[in-house]
Amino acid sequence: MKESINITIIDREDAPHAIEVPLGIDLNLMEVGKGSDLPIEGTCGGMALCASCHCYVESDHDIFDRSDDEEDMLDQAFFVEDNSRLGCQIKMTEEMDGLVVKLAEVGD
Ligand code: FES
């Protein structure tokens, strides 16, 4: 069992940020990004209610099994693509090792 995984978050200026994420403390991608001082607001605190953590999955991780709440929020978000996810709904598990996501633009 691994103790950490490595992921990459690409910011809105296309700069990649390699981040080592400890496992076993139930983090989600939004929390990891915020903790690394990336511009993810996470306004709703991870309740799938704000879309400020909207991102695109760029690696070939098959993680598009969205909840109804997430689908509903993405329906109202801007710039949604097939590979869109809400970062707060992506749990940091061992399977996420090598994950690459890009932050979506935030529309007002
Ligand atoms: Fe609000 Fe993810 S933090 S939807």
GROMACS .gro file of C-alpha atoms and ligand atoms in nm, residues 30 42-53 73 86-88, ligand 1:
model
   21
   30MET     CA    1  -0.980   2.069  -0.465
   42GLY     CA    2  -1.351   2.583  -0.342
   43THR     CA    3  -1.620   2.829  -0.241
   44CYS     CA    4  -1.874   2.570  -0.130
   45GLY     CA    5  -1.622   2.371   0.069
   46GLY     CA    6  -1.653   2.063  -0.149
   47MET     CA    7  -2.031   2.023  -0.159
   48ALA     CA    8  -2.058   2.014  -0.542
   49LEU     CA    9  -2.244   2.346  -0.526
   50CYS     CA   10  -2.017   2.608  -0.678
   51ALA     CA   11  -1.806   2.466  -0.967
   52SER     CA   12  -1.510   2.684  -0.865
   53CYS     CA   13  -1.308   2.361  -0.860
   73MET     CA   14  -2.362   2.145  -1.100
   86LEU     CA   15  -1.548   1.891  -1.008
   87GLY     CA   16  -1.216   1.866  -0.826
   88CYS     CA   17  -1.384   1.834  -0.488
  109FES    FE1   18  -1.762   2.380  -0.479
  109FES    FE2   19  -1.619   2.176  -0.573
  109FES     S1   20  -1.564   2.318  -0.420
  109FES     S2   21  -1.815   2.240  -0.634
   0.00000   0.00000   0.00000
